[in-house]
mmCIF file of C-alpha atoms in Angstrom:
data_model
loop_
_atom_site.group_PDB
_atom_site.id
_atom_site.type_symbol
_atom_site.label_atom_id
_atom_site.label_comp_id
_atom_site.label_asym_id
_atom_site.label_seq_id
_atom_site.Cartn_x
_atom_site.Cartn_y
_atom_site.Cartn_z
ATOM 1 C CA MET A 1 25.457 57.565 27.766
ATOM 2 C CA PRO A 2 28.044 54.751 27.852
ATOM 3 C CA ARG A 3 30.772 54.954 25.259
ATOM 4 C CA TRP A 4 30.007 51.460 23.891
ATOM 5 C CA LEU A 5 26.290 52.186 23.247
ATOM 6 C CA PRO A 6 26.694 54.136 19.938
ATOM 7 C CA ARG A 7 28.983 51.447 18.578
ATOM 8 C CA ALA A 8 26.532 48.741 19.624
ATOM 9 C CA LEU A 9 23.661 50.575 17.928
ATOM 10 C CA LEU A 10 25.668 50.991 14.729
ATOM 11 C CA LEU A 11 26.649 47.321 14.810
ATOM 12 C CA ALA A 12 23.020 46.258 15.343
ATOM 13 C CA LEU A 13 21.861 48.467 12.465
ATOM 14 C CA ALA A 14 24.607 47.105 10.213
ATOM 15 C CA LEU A 15 23.678 43.502 11.056
ATOM 16 C CA TYR A 16 19.998 44.235 10.419
ATOM 17 C CA ALA A 17 20.839 45.860 7.075
ATOM 18 C CA CYS A 18 22.976 42.850 6.085
ATOM 19 C CA PHE A 19 20.154 40.500 7.053
ATOM 20 C CA GLN A 20 17.614 42.431 4.989
ATOM 21 C CA LEU A 21 19.996 42.570 2.034
ATOM 22 C CA GLY A 22 20.679 38.823 2.261
ATOM 23 C CA SER A 23 16.971 38.038 2.558
ATOM 24 C CA TRP A 24 16.185 40.179 -0.480
ATOM 25 C CA ALA A 25 18.983 38.599 -2.518
ATOM 26 C CA PHE A 26 17.875 35.088 -1.518
ATOM 27 C CA HIS A 27 14.274 35.731 -2.587
ATOM 28 C CA GLN A 28 15.481 37.196 -5.875
ATOM 29 C CA LEU A 29 17.776 34.228 -6.578
ATOM 30 C CA ILE A 30 15.534 31.419 -5.312
ATOM 31 C CA GLY A 31 14.585 30.456 -8.866
ATOM 32 C CA LEU A 32 18.223 30.228 -9.953
ATOM 33 C CA LEU A 33 19.156 28.221 -6.850
ATOM 34 C CA VAL A 34 16.358 25.721 -7.527
ATOM 35 C CA ASN A 35 17.511 25.353 -11.128
ATOM 36 C CA ILE A 36 21.084 24.737 -9.956
ATOM 37 C CA LEU A 37 19.839 22.114 -7.491
ATOM 38 C CA VAL A 38 17.907 20.297 -10.226
ATOM 39 C CA ALA A 39 20.937 20.523 -12.531
ATOM 40 C CA PHE A 40 23.138 19.022 -9.819
ATOM 41 C CA PHE A 41 20.860 15.981 -9.391
ATOM 42 C CA LEU A 42 20.619 15.612 -13.174
ATOM 43 C CA ALA A 43 24.411 15.591 -13.368
ATOM 44 C CA LEU A 44 24.511 12.942 -10.643
ATOM 45 C CA ALA A 45 22.038 10.850 -12.641
ATOM 46 C CA ILE A 46 24.195 10.800 -15.787
ATOM 47 C CA GLU A 47 27.479 10.513 -13.883
ATOM 48 C CA PRO A 48 27.679 6.660 -14.159
ATOM 49 C CA ALA A 49 27.303 6.741 -17.961
ATOM 50 C CA VAL A 50 29.776 9.608 -18.350
ATOM 51 C CA GLY A 51 32.237 7.905 -15.980
ATOM 52 C CA ARG A 52 32.153 4.638 -17.946
ATOM 53 C CA MET A 53 32.766 6.430 -21.233
ATOM 54 C CA ALA A 54 35.572 8.503 -19.707
ATOM 55 C CA ALA A 55 37.205 5.353 -18.269
ATOM 56 C CA ARG A 56 37.487 3.990 -21.819
ATOM 57 C CA GLY A 57 39.566 6.971 -22.919
ATOM 58 C CA MET A 58 36.906 9.417 -24.093
ATOM 59 C CA ARG A 59 37.043 13.024 -22.928
ATOM 60 C CA ARG A 60 34.464 13.880 -20.288
ATOM 61 C CA GLY A 61 33.172 16.849 -22.248
ATOM 62 C CA LEU A 62 32.520 14.719 -25.342
ATOM 63 C CA ALA A 63 31.006 11.923 -23.249
ATOM 64 C CA THR A 64 28.660 14.368 -21.521
ATOM 65 C CA PHE A 65 27.658 15.865 -24.862
ATOM 66 C CA LEU A 66 26.886 12.419 -26.302
ATOM 67 C CA VAL A 67 24.730 11.500 -23.288
ATOM 68 C CA PHE A 68 22.787 14.755 -23.457
ATOM 69 C CA PHE A 69 22.423 14.503 -27.233
ATOM 70 C CA THR A 70 21.035 10.974 -26.959
ATOM 71 C CA VAL A 71 18.538 11.980 -24.290
ATOM 72 C CA MET A 72 17.422 15.054 -26.231
ATOM 73 C CA ALA A 73 17.152 13.137 -29.522
ATOM 74 C CA VAL A 74 14.975 10.480 -27.938
ATOM 75 C CA GLY A 75 12.836 13.111 -26.221
ATOM 76 C CA VAL A 76 12.362 15.225 -29.364
ATOM 77 C CA GLY A 77 11.551 12.180 -31.482
ATOM 78 C CA PHE A 78 8.997 10.991 -28.970
ATOM 79 C CA VAL A 79 7.361 14.439 -28.768
ATOM 80 C CA VAL A 80 7.212 14.729 -32.578
ATOM 81 C CA LEU A 81 5.652 11.274 -32.868
ATOM 82 C CA LEU A 82 3.034 12.036 -30.250
ATOM 83 C CA GLY A 83 2.382 15.489 -31.714
ATOM 84 C CA SER A 84 1.673 14.101 -35.183
ATOM 85 C CA MET A 85 -0.517 11.369 -33.715
ATOM 86 C CA LEU A 86 -2.429 13.856 -31.560
ATOM 87 C CA ALA A 87 -2.914 16.268 -34.466
ATOM 88 C CA GLY A 88 -4.343 13.492 -36.641
ATOM 89 C CA GLN A 89 -6.687 12.381 -33.878
ATOM 90 C CA ILE A 90 -7.887 15.954 -33.277
ATOM 91 C CA VAL A 91 -8.657 16.353 -36.994
ATOM 92 C CA ASP A 92 -10.612 13.091 -36.968
ATOM 93 C CA MET A 93 -12.482 14.156 -33.852
ATOM 94 C CA VAL A 94 -13.456 17.510 -35.368
ATOM 95 C CA GLU A 95 -14.651 15.827 -38.553
ATOM 96 C CA ASN A 96 -16.678 13.230 -36.633
ATOM 97 C CA PHE A 97 -17.999 15.665 -34.024
ATOM 98 C CA PRO A 98 -21.450 16.034 -35.683
ATOM 99 C CA LYS A 99 -21.830 12.252 -35.633
ATOM 100 C CA TYR A 100 -20.915 12.103 -31.936
ATOM 101 C CA LEU A 101 -23.328 14.936 -31.190
ATOM 102 C CA ASP A 102 -26.166 13.237 -33.096
ATOM 103 C CA SER A 103 -25.645 9.974 -31.217
ATOM 104 C CA LEU A 104 -25.618 11.829 -27.889
ATOM 105 C CA ILE A 105 -28.803 13.771 -28.744
ATOM 106 C CA ASN A 106 -30.583 10.596 -29.881
ATOM 107 C CA TRP A 107 -29.634 8.873 -26.626
ATOM 108 C CA MET A 108 -30.948 11.808 -24.576
ATOM 109 C CA ASN A 109 -34.196 11.930 -26.562
ATOM 110 C CA GLN A 110 -34.787 8.212 -26.084
ATOM 111 C CA THR A 111 -33.815 8.197 -22.419
ATOM 112 C CA PHE A 112 -35.414 11.410 -21.161
ATOM 113 C CA HIS A 113 -38.177 11.673 -23.797
ATOM 114 C CA THR A 114 -37.006 15.066 -25.058
ATOM 115 C CA GLU A 115 -37.172 16.594 -28.539
ATOM 116 C CA LEU A 116 -33.736 18.080 -28.986
ATOM 117 C CA SER A 117 -32.093 18.679 -32.348
ATOM 118 C CA ARG A 118 -28.480 19.263 -33.314
ATOM 119 C CA VAL A 119 -29.211 22.635 -34.919
ATOM 120 C CA GLU A 120 -30.855 23.982 -31.744
ATOM 121 C CA VAL A 121 -28.009 22.751 -29.571
ATOM 122 C CA GLN A 122 -25.368 24.307 -31.848
ATOM 123 C CA ASP A 123 -27.204 27.656 -31.971
ATOM 124 C CA SER A 124 -27.613 27.756 -28.188
ATOM 125 C CA VAL A 125 -23.949 26.972 -27.650
ATOM 126 C CA LEU A 126 -22.679 29.479 -30.217
ATOM 127 C CA ARG A 127 -24.901 32.258 -28.856
ATOM 128 C CA SER A 128 -24.150 31.581 -25.188
ATOM 129 C CA ASP A 129 -22.443 34.178 -22.997
ATOM 130 C CA TRP A 130 -19.933 31.780 -21.482
ATOM 131 C CA LEU A 131 -18.532 30.898 -24.930
ATOM 132 C CA ARG A 132 -18.111 34.583 -25.792
ATOM 133 C CA LYS A 133 -16.347 35.226 -22.469
ATOM 134 C CA TYR A 134 -14.154 32.173 -22.942
ATOM 135 C CA VAL A 135 -13.044 33.368 -26.391
ATOM 136 C CA GLN A 136 -12.260 36.837 -25.038
ATOM 137 C CA ASN A 137 -10.261 35.445 -22.113
ATOM 138 C CA SER A 138 -8.403 33.086 -24.429
ATOM 139 C CA ALA A 139 -7.486 35.946 -26.752
ATOM 140 C CA THR A 140 -6.161 38.057 -23.878
ATOM 141 C CA GLY A 141 -4.312 35.095 -22.368
ATOM 142 C CA VAL A 142 -2.258 34.287 -25.452
ATOM 143 C CA LEU A 143 0.512 36.660 -24.358
ATOM 144 C CA ASP A 144 0.575 35.144 -20.872
ATOM 145 C CA VAL A 145 0.858 31.633 -22.311
ATOM 146 C CA SER A 146 3.640 32.739 -24.653
ATOM 147 C CA ALA A 147 5.558 34.331 -21.775
ATOM 148 C CA THR A 148 5.122 31.182 -19.689
ATOM 149 C CA VAL A 149 6.390 28.973 -22.510
ATOM 150 C CA LEU A 150 9.423 31.204 -23.105
ATOM 151 C CA GLY A 151 10.177 31.269 -19.372
ATOM 152 C CA GLY A 152 9.958 27.484 -19.217
ATOM 153 C CA LEU A 153 12.322 27.111 -22.171
ATOM 154 C CA PHE A 154 14.805 29.504 -20.550
ATOM 155 C CA LYS A 155 14.683 27.528 -17.281
ATOM 156 C CA LEU A 156 15.175 24.279 -19.176
ATOM 157 C CA LEU A 157 18.177 25.723 -21.003
ATOM 158 C CA THR A 158 19.641 26.940 -17.688
ATOM 159 C CA ILE A 159 19.239 23.513 -16.104
ATOM 160 C CA PHE A 160 20.870 21.728 -19.049
ATOM 161 C CA LEU A 161 23.755 24.212 -19.122
ATOM 162 C CA PHE A 162 24.568 23.839 -15.408
ATOM 163 C CA SER A 163 24.125 20.066 -15.474
ATOM 164 C CA PHE A 164 26.512 19.860 -18.453
ATOM 165 C CA TYR A 165 29.163 21.796 -16.542
ATOM 166 C CA PHE A 166 28.616 19.719 -13.380
ATOM 167 C CA ALA A 167 28.980 16.442 -15.293
ATOM 168 C CA ALA A 168 31.800 17.468 -17.636
ATOM 169 C CA ASP A 169 33.864 19.192 -14.931
ATOM 170 C CA GLY A 170 32.963 16.793 -12.137
ATOM 171 C CA PRO A 171 36.552 15.817 -11.206
ATOM 172 C CA ARG A 172 37.696 19.453 -11.352
ATOM 173 C CA LEU A 173 34.762 20.503 -9.165
ATOM 174 C CA ARG A 174 35.577 17.823 -6.607
ATOM 175 C CA ARG A 175 39.239 18.817 -6.555
ATOM 176 C CA ALA A 176 38.350 22.479 -6.075
ATOM 177 C CA LEU A 177 36.009 21.591 -3.221
ATOM 178 C CA CYS A 178 38.500 19.268 -1.536
ATOM 179 C CA SER A 179 41.366 21.756 -1.856
ATOM 180 C CA VAL A 180 39.823 24.001 0.830
ATOM 181 C CA LEU A 181 39.159 21.141 3.296
ATOM 182 C CA PRO A 182 41.421 19.098 5.562
ATOM 183 C CA PRO A 183 42.114 15.473 4.556
ATOM 184 C CA ALA A 184 39.498 13.998 6.935
ATOM 185 C CA ARG A 185 36.790 16.262 5.560
ATOM 186 C CA GLN A 186 37.889 15.498 2.004
ATOM 187 C CA THR A 187 37.173 11.802 2.573
ATOM 188 C CA GLU A 188 33.708 12.593 3.918
ATOM 189 C CA VAL A 189 32.882 14.866 0.972
ATOM 190 C CA LEU A 190 34.002 12.284 -1.588
ATOM 191 C CA ARG A 191 32.028 9.582 0.208
ATOM 192 C CA ALA A 192 28.912 11.769 0.250
ATOM 193 C CA TRP A 193 29.351 12.471 -3.470
ATOM 194 C CA GLU A 194 29.595 8.731 -4.224
ATOM 195 C CA ILE A 195 26.509 7.980 -2.127
ATOM 196 C CA ALA A 196 24.555 10.711 -3.909
ATOM 197 C CA VAL A 197 25.458 9.222 -7.297
ATOM 198 C CA ASP A 198 24.377 5.730 -6.186
ATOM 199 C CA LYS A 199 21.097 6.869 -4.640
ATOM 200 C CA THR A 200 20.152 9.107 -7.547
ATOM 201 C CA GLY A 201 20.871 6.289 -9.985
ATOM 202 C CA GLY A 202 18.798 3.907 -7.880
ATOM 203 C CA TYR A 203 15.903 6.340 -7.823
ATOM 204 C CA LEU A 204 15.975 6.766 -11.599
ATOM 205 C CA TYR A 205 16.197 2.980 -11.971
ATOM 206 C CA SER A 206 13.073 2.535 -9.848
ATOM 207 C CA ARG A 207 11.247 5.228 -11.833
ATOM 208 C CA GLY A 208 12.260 3.616 -15.097
ATOM 209 C CA LEU A 209 11.092 0.213 -13.870
ATOM 210 C CA MET A 210 7.725 1.628 -12.797
ATOM 211 C CA ALA A 211 7.416 3.394 -16.162
ATOM 212 C CA LEU A 212 8.031 0.064 -17.904
ATOM 213 C CA ILE A 213 5.415 -1.753 -15.800
ATOM 214 C CA SER A 214 2.901 1.048 -16.277
ATOM 215 C CA GLY A 215 3.484 1.143 -20.032
ATOM 216 C CA ILE A 216 3.015 -2.629 -20.381
ATOM 217 C CA ALA A 217 -0.188 -2.609 -18.320
ATOM 218 C CA HIS A 218 -1.748 0.247 -20.302
ATOM 219 C CA TYR A 219 -0.580 -1.275 -23.595
ATOM 220 C CA ILE A 220 -2.448 -4.501 -22.804
ATOM 221 C CA LEU A 221 -5.626 -2.533 -22.018
ATOM 222 C CA LEU A 222 -5.407 -0.405 -25.173
ATOM 223 C CA GLU A 223 -4.765 -3.450 -27.333
ATOM 224 C CA ILE A 224 -7.777 -5.245 -25.841
ATOM 225 C CA LEU A 225 -9.986 -2.223 -26.529
ATOM 226 C CA GLY A 226 -8.559 -1.795 -30.027
ATOM 227 C CA VAL A 227 -7.403 1.799 -29.480
ATOM 228 C CA PRO A 228 -5.032 2.981 -32.250
ATOM 229 C CA TYR A 229 -1.409 3.943 -31.548
ATOM 230 C CA ALA A 230 -1.357 1.688 -28.486
ATOM 231 C CA PRO A 231 2.486 1.374 -28.283
ATOM 232 C CA ALA A 232 3.047 5.143 -28.445
ATOM 233 C CA LEU A 233 0.279 5.805 -25.929
ATOM 234 C CA ALA A 234 1.718 3.190 -23.573
ATOM 235 C CA VAL A 235 5.154 4.831 -23.716
ATOM 236 C CA TRP A 236 3.504 8.207 -23.115
ATOM 237 C CA VAL A 237 1.659 6.961 -20.027
ATOM 238 C CA GLY A 238 4.753 5.285 -18.594
ATOM 239 C CA LEU A 239 7.130 8.217 -19.007
ATOM 240 C CA VAL A 240 4.813 11.113 -18.187
ATOM 241 C CA SER A 241 3.232 9.488 -15.129
ATOM 242 C CA GLN A 242 6.622 8.688 -13.570
ATOM 243 C CA PHE A 243 8.875 11.604 -14.498
ATOM 244 C CA ILE A 244 6.456 14.534 -14.223
ATOM 245 C CA PRO A 245 5.485 14.897 -10.551
ATOM 246 C CA THR A 246 2.085 15.902 -9.186
ATOM 247 C CA ILE A 247 0.232 16.404 -12.492
ATOM 248 C CA GLY A 248 1.964 13.686 -14.507
ATOM 249 C CA THR A 249 -0.715 11.111 -13.800
ATOM 250 C CA TYR A 250 -3.497 13.340 -15.113
ATOM 251 C CA LEU A 251 -1.547 14.325 -18.210
ATOM 252 C CA ALA A 252 -0.671 10.706 -18.880
ATOM 253 C CA GLY A 253 -4.266 9.493 -18.623
ATOM 254 C CA ALA A 254 -5.873 12.343 -20.571
ATOM 255 C CA LEU A 255 -4.322 11.507 -23.952
ATOM 256 C CA PRO A 256 -5.352 7.794 -24.042
ATOM 257 C CA MET A 257 -8.853 8.801 -22.954
ATOM 258 C CA LEU A 258 -9.022 11.332 -25.800
ATOM 259 C CA ILE A 259 -7.875 8.804 -28.400
ATOM 260 C CA ALA A 260 -10.218 6.137 -27.009
ATOM 261 C CA PHE A 261 -13.139 8.578 -27.130
ATOM 262 C CA THR A 262 -12.673 8.948 -30.886
ATOM 263 C CA GLU A 263 -13.248 5.197 -31.231
ATOM 264 C CA ASP A 264 -16.032 4.742 -28.696
ATOM 265 C CA PRO A 265 -17.071 6.901 -25.699
ATOM 266 C CA TRP A 266 -17.368 3.769 -23.565
ATOM 267 C CA TYR A 267 -13.713 2.973 -24.285
ATOM 268 C CA ALA A 268 -12.772 6.322 -22.742
ATOM 269 C CA LEU A 269 -14.708 5.373 -19.606
ATOM 270 C CA TRP A 270 -12.904 2.032 -19.386
ATOM 271 C CA VAL A 271 -9.541 3.788 -19.761
ATOM 272 C CA LEU A 272 -10.470 6.237 -17.000
ATOM 273 C CA VAL A 273 -11.439 3.440 -14.613
ATOM 274 C CA PHE A 274 -8.247 1.516 -15.367
ATOM 275 C CA VAL A 275 -6.045 4.615 -14.882
ATOM 276 C CA VAL A 276 -7.629 5.342 -11.481
ATOM 277 C CA VAL A 277 -7.384 1.721 -10.277
ATOM 278 C CA TYR A 278 -3.808 1.287 -11.499
ATOM 279 C CA GLN A 279 -2.767 4.565 -9.897
ATOM 280 C CA GLN A 280 -4.019 3.368 -6.508
ATOM 281 C CA PHE A 281 -2.168 0.066 -6.976
ATOM 282 C CA GLU A 282 1.002 1.912 -7.893
ATOM 283 C CA ASN A 283 0.799 4.409 -5.015
ATOM 284 C CA TYR A 284 0.079 1.901 -2.245
ATOM 285 C CA VAL A 285 1.714 -1.341 -3.465
ATOM 286 C CA LEU A 286 4.211 -0.972 -6.301
ATOM 287 C CA GLN A 287 5.940 2.340 -5.629
ATOM 288 C CA PRO A 288 6.699 1.797 -1.893
ATOM 289 C CA LYS A 289 8.224 -1.629 -2.551
ATOM 290 C CA LEU A 290 10.388 -0.605 -5.495
ATOM 291 C CA THR A 291 11.494 2.651 -3.906
ATOM 292 C CA SER A 292 12.413 0.994 -0.626
ATOM 293 C CA LYS A 293 14.515 -1.633 -2.433
ATOM 294 C CA THR A 294 16.336 0.552 -4.952
ATOM 295 C CA VAL A 295 16.759 3.687 -2.821
ATOM 296 C CA ASP A 296 16.868 1.759 0.489
ATOM 297 C CA ILE A 297 14.498 3.933 2.506
ATOM 298 C CA HIS A 298 11.296 3.029 4.301
ATOM 299 C CA PRO A 299 8.081 3.515 2.287
ATOM 300 C CA ALA A 300 6.687 5.832 4.959
ATOM 301 C CA VAL A 301 9.872 7.931 4.827
ATOM 302 C CA ALA A 302 9.671 8.052 1.032
ATOM 303 C CA PHE A 303 6.036 9.162 1.151
ATOM 304 C CA GLY A 304 6.766 11.786 3.814
ATOM 305 C CA SER A 305 9.791 13.102 1.921
ATOM 306 C CA VAL A 306 7.692 13.603 -1.221
ATOM 307 C CA ILE A 307 5.075 15.538 0.762
ATOM 308 C CA ALA A 308 7.761 17.678 2.428
ATOM 309 C CA GLY A 309 9.548 18.317 -0.867
ATOM 310 C CA THR A 310 6.288 19.360 -2.514
ATOM 311 C CA ALA A 311 5.539 21.750 0.350
ATOM 312 C CA LEU A 312 9.006 23.326 0.120
ATOM 313 C CA LEU A 313 9.773 23.460 -3.612
ATOM 314 C CA GLY A 314 6.617 22.297 -5.357
ATOM 315 C CA ALA A 315 6.961 19.860 -8.259
ATOM 316 C CA VAL A 316 10.761 20.141 -8.241
ATOM 317 C CA GLY A 317 10.872 19.208 -4.560
ATOM 318 C CA ALA A 318 8.656 16.181 -5.179
ATOM 319 C CA LEU A 319 11.030 15.013 -7.920
ATOM 320 C CA ILE A 320 14.303 15.285 -5.984
ATOM 321 C CA ALA A 321 13.007 14.629 -2.451
ATOM 322 C CA ILE A 322 13.527 10.850 -2.415
ATOM 323 C CA PRO A 323 17.144 10.782 -3.719
ATOM 324 C CA ALA A 324 18.050 13.692 -1.434
ATOM 325 C CA VAL A 325 16.621 11.981 1.663
ATOM 326 C CA ALA A 326 18.200 8.654 0.673
ATOM 327 C CA THR A 327 21.594 10.324 0.307
ATOM 328 C CA LEU A 328 21.285 12.068 3.658
ATOM 329 C CA GLN A 329 20.139 8.883 5.392
ATOM 330 C CA ALA A 330 22.973 6.796 3.955
ATOM 331 C CA PHE A 331 25.575 9.450 4.801
ATOM 332 C CA LEU A 332 24.401 9.934 8.393
ATOM 333 C CA GLY A 333 24.054 6.191 8.911
ATOM 334 C CA ALA A 334 27.842 5.836 9.036
ATOM 335 C CA TYR A 335 28.063 8.200 12.030
ATOM 336 C CA VAL A 336 25.282 6.644 14.142
ATOM 337 C CA LYS A 337 26.631 4.169 16.669
ATOM 338 C CA ARG A 338 24.659 0.907 16.710
ATOM 339 C CA TYR A 339 24.515 -1.879 19.311
ATOM 340 C CA ASP A 340 23.494 -5.535 19.280
ATOM 341 C CA VAL A 341 19.815 -5.988 20.068
ATOM 342 C CA THR A 342 19.055 -8.072 23.156
ATOM 343 C CA ASP A 343 17.374 -11.419 22.701
ATOM 344 C CA ASP A 344 14.028 -10.450 24.180
ATOM 345 C CA PRO A 345 10.634 -11.599 22.834
ATOM 346 C CA ARG A 346 9.290 -8.116 23.375
ATOM 347 C CA VAL A 347 11.557 -6.865 20.606
ATOM 348 C CA HIS A 348 9.522 -8.959 18.166
ATOM 349 C CA GLY A 349 6.200 -7.827 19.629
ATOM 350 C CA HIS A 350 5.696 -10.797 21.980
ATOM 351 C CA ARG A 351 5.569 -10.691 25.760
ATOM 352 C CA ARG A 352 7.090 -13.386 27.940
ATOM 353 C CA TYR A 353 4.624 -16.086 28.911
ATOM 354 C CA GLY A 354 5.457 -15.989 32.622
ATOM 355 C CA GLU A 355 5.135 -12.216 32.804
ATOM 356 C CA ALA A 356 1.800 -12.415 31.007
ATOM 357 C CA VAL A 357 0.472 -14.961 33.526
ATOM 358 C CA VAL A 358 1.638 -12.892 36.499
ATOM 359 C CA ALA A 359 0.106 -9.773 35.003
ATOM 360 C CA ARG A 360 -3.232 -11.542 34.576
ATOM 361 C CA LEU A 361 -3.180 -12.831 38.170
ATOM 362 C CA GLN A 362 -2.352 -9.392 39.546
ATOM 363 C CA LYS A 363 -5.131 -7.855 37.498
ATOM 364 C CA ALA A 364 -7.647 -10.431 38.773
ATOM 365 C CA LEU A 365 -6.577 -9.897 42.410
ATOM 366 C CA ASN A 366 -6.819 -6.149 42.065
ATOM 367 C CA GLN A 367 -10.283 -6.390 40.587
ATOM 368 C CA ARG A 368 -11.444 -8.713 43.416
ATOM 369 C CA LYS A 369 -9.957 -6.415 46.033
ATOM 370 C CA ASP A 370 -11.692 -3.407 44.499
ATOM 371 C CA HIS A 371 -15.021 -5.205 44.495
ATOM 372 C CA GLY A 372 -14.526 -6.265 48.129
ATOM 373 C CA GLN A 373 -13.829 -2.732 49.293
ATOM 374 C CA GLY A 374 -16.632 -1.185 47.346
ATOM 375 C CA ALA A 375 -19.400 -3.603 48.546
ATOM 376 C CA THR A 376 -21.458 -2.555 51.585
ATOM 377 C CA PRO A 377 -21.491 -5.112 54.464
ATOM 378 C CA PRO A 378 -24.853 -6.764 55.198
ATOM 379 C CA ARG A 379 -26.927 -4.973 57.889
ATOM 380 C CA GLU A 380 -27.637 -7.114 61.015
ATOM 381 C CA GLU A 381 -31.297 -7.370 62.070
ATOM 382 C CA SER A 382 -32.186 -6.235 65.593
ATOM 383 C CA PRO A 383 -33.855 -8.828 67.824
ATOM 384 C CA SER A 384 -37.634 -8.504 67.993
ATOM 385 C CA GLN A 385 -39.089 -7.242 71.228
ATOM 386 C CA ASP A 386 -42.244 -9.318 71.170
ATOM 387 C CA GLY A 387 -40.270 -12.528 70.801
ATOM 388 C CA ALA A 388 -38.589 -12.145 74.211
#
């Protein structure tokens, strides 16, 4: 056995053990790393406001606290307003449920010529097996829901804590990062940081603008239909549909439909149709244009980055995919060498007229030549013997 073989085997085993340990640690800490990534982009989003307040002489810690306090106060006030509105509407719906059920049964009896009654329907529903199973599953799932809510609150607290430190200690963090890099690399890191702040702010600006347009459009519809709490519902639709990825659209449209159903079931149908149509308009017309202008990336790249971010990190990846790709594109764009484009009509999708004419002539000649070679020559008739 060679002398180096035992050492090589030990080194290979050590490397394999380190790889397994690193893989295990990464899978255990993936949740924390995602929270830190979200906190970093949140700190980049509030960096312009904190920087302006710090430039006027305010301490960065106090400025960051004021920004976070304002955001949390607005969010809590909005949630309390919507919660009280939703609770009142649920009470009204429960009180008016027998009336809705009677109108539905009368419509079914007149349309399908049946003889249903509300008492029979209520007894059949209350005695059904699926309702009993649903109640049992709901009772056993209360602990799971409570654990999920507590886990979500802990993640939210972690994100806010890290984002506060990133925003308040931003200059110190940049100095610590630049202190271990040579001067040329320091310039690149600071430039990348500035680009990330600009792109993240542009992305939030585009989302805020789309939330405003969506809120105005849904407010007009709700006012026309006479649905109560139209301003609050419009704000709900605008914010939830834009800042909660993947399921935000469905959550945003469900509440106006519920409130509209308490007024008239047909109003709920009109709200559903409008939500679906507006969502298609936003996905294919409004969002690509605004995103490409504020974040400065192609609509196809923005759409692909959202899909890739969702596949990698789920809802969090969909939320931070566009600013991350925009930052990377802007940073790499400075290192890609570009040249002047030649003045050729083919660049604009047009071929030169002379080349087109020559190509047509060559195609016609080739077709005629092919036909000439493929045709069989006419067979000559032999002279008749009796005509000699």
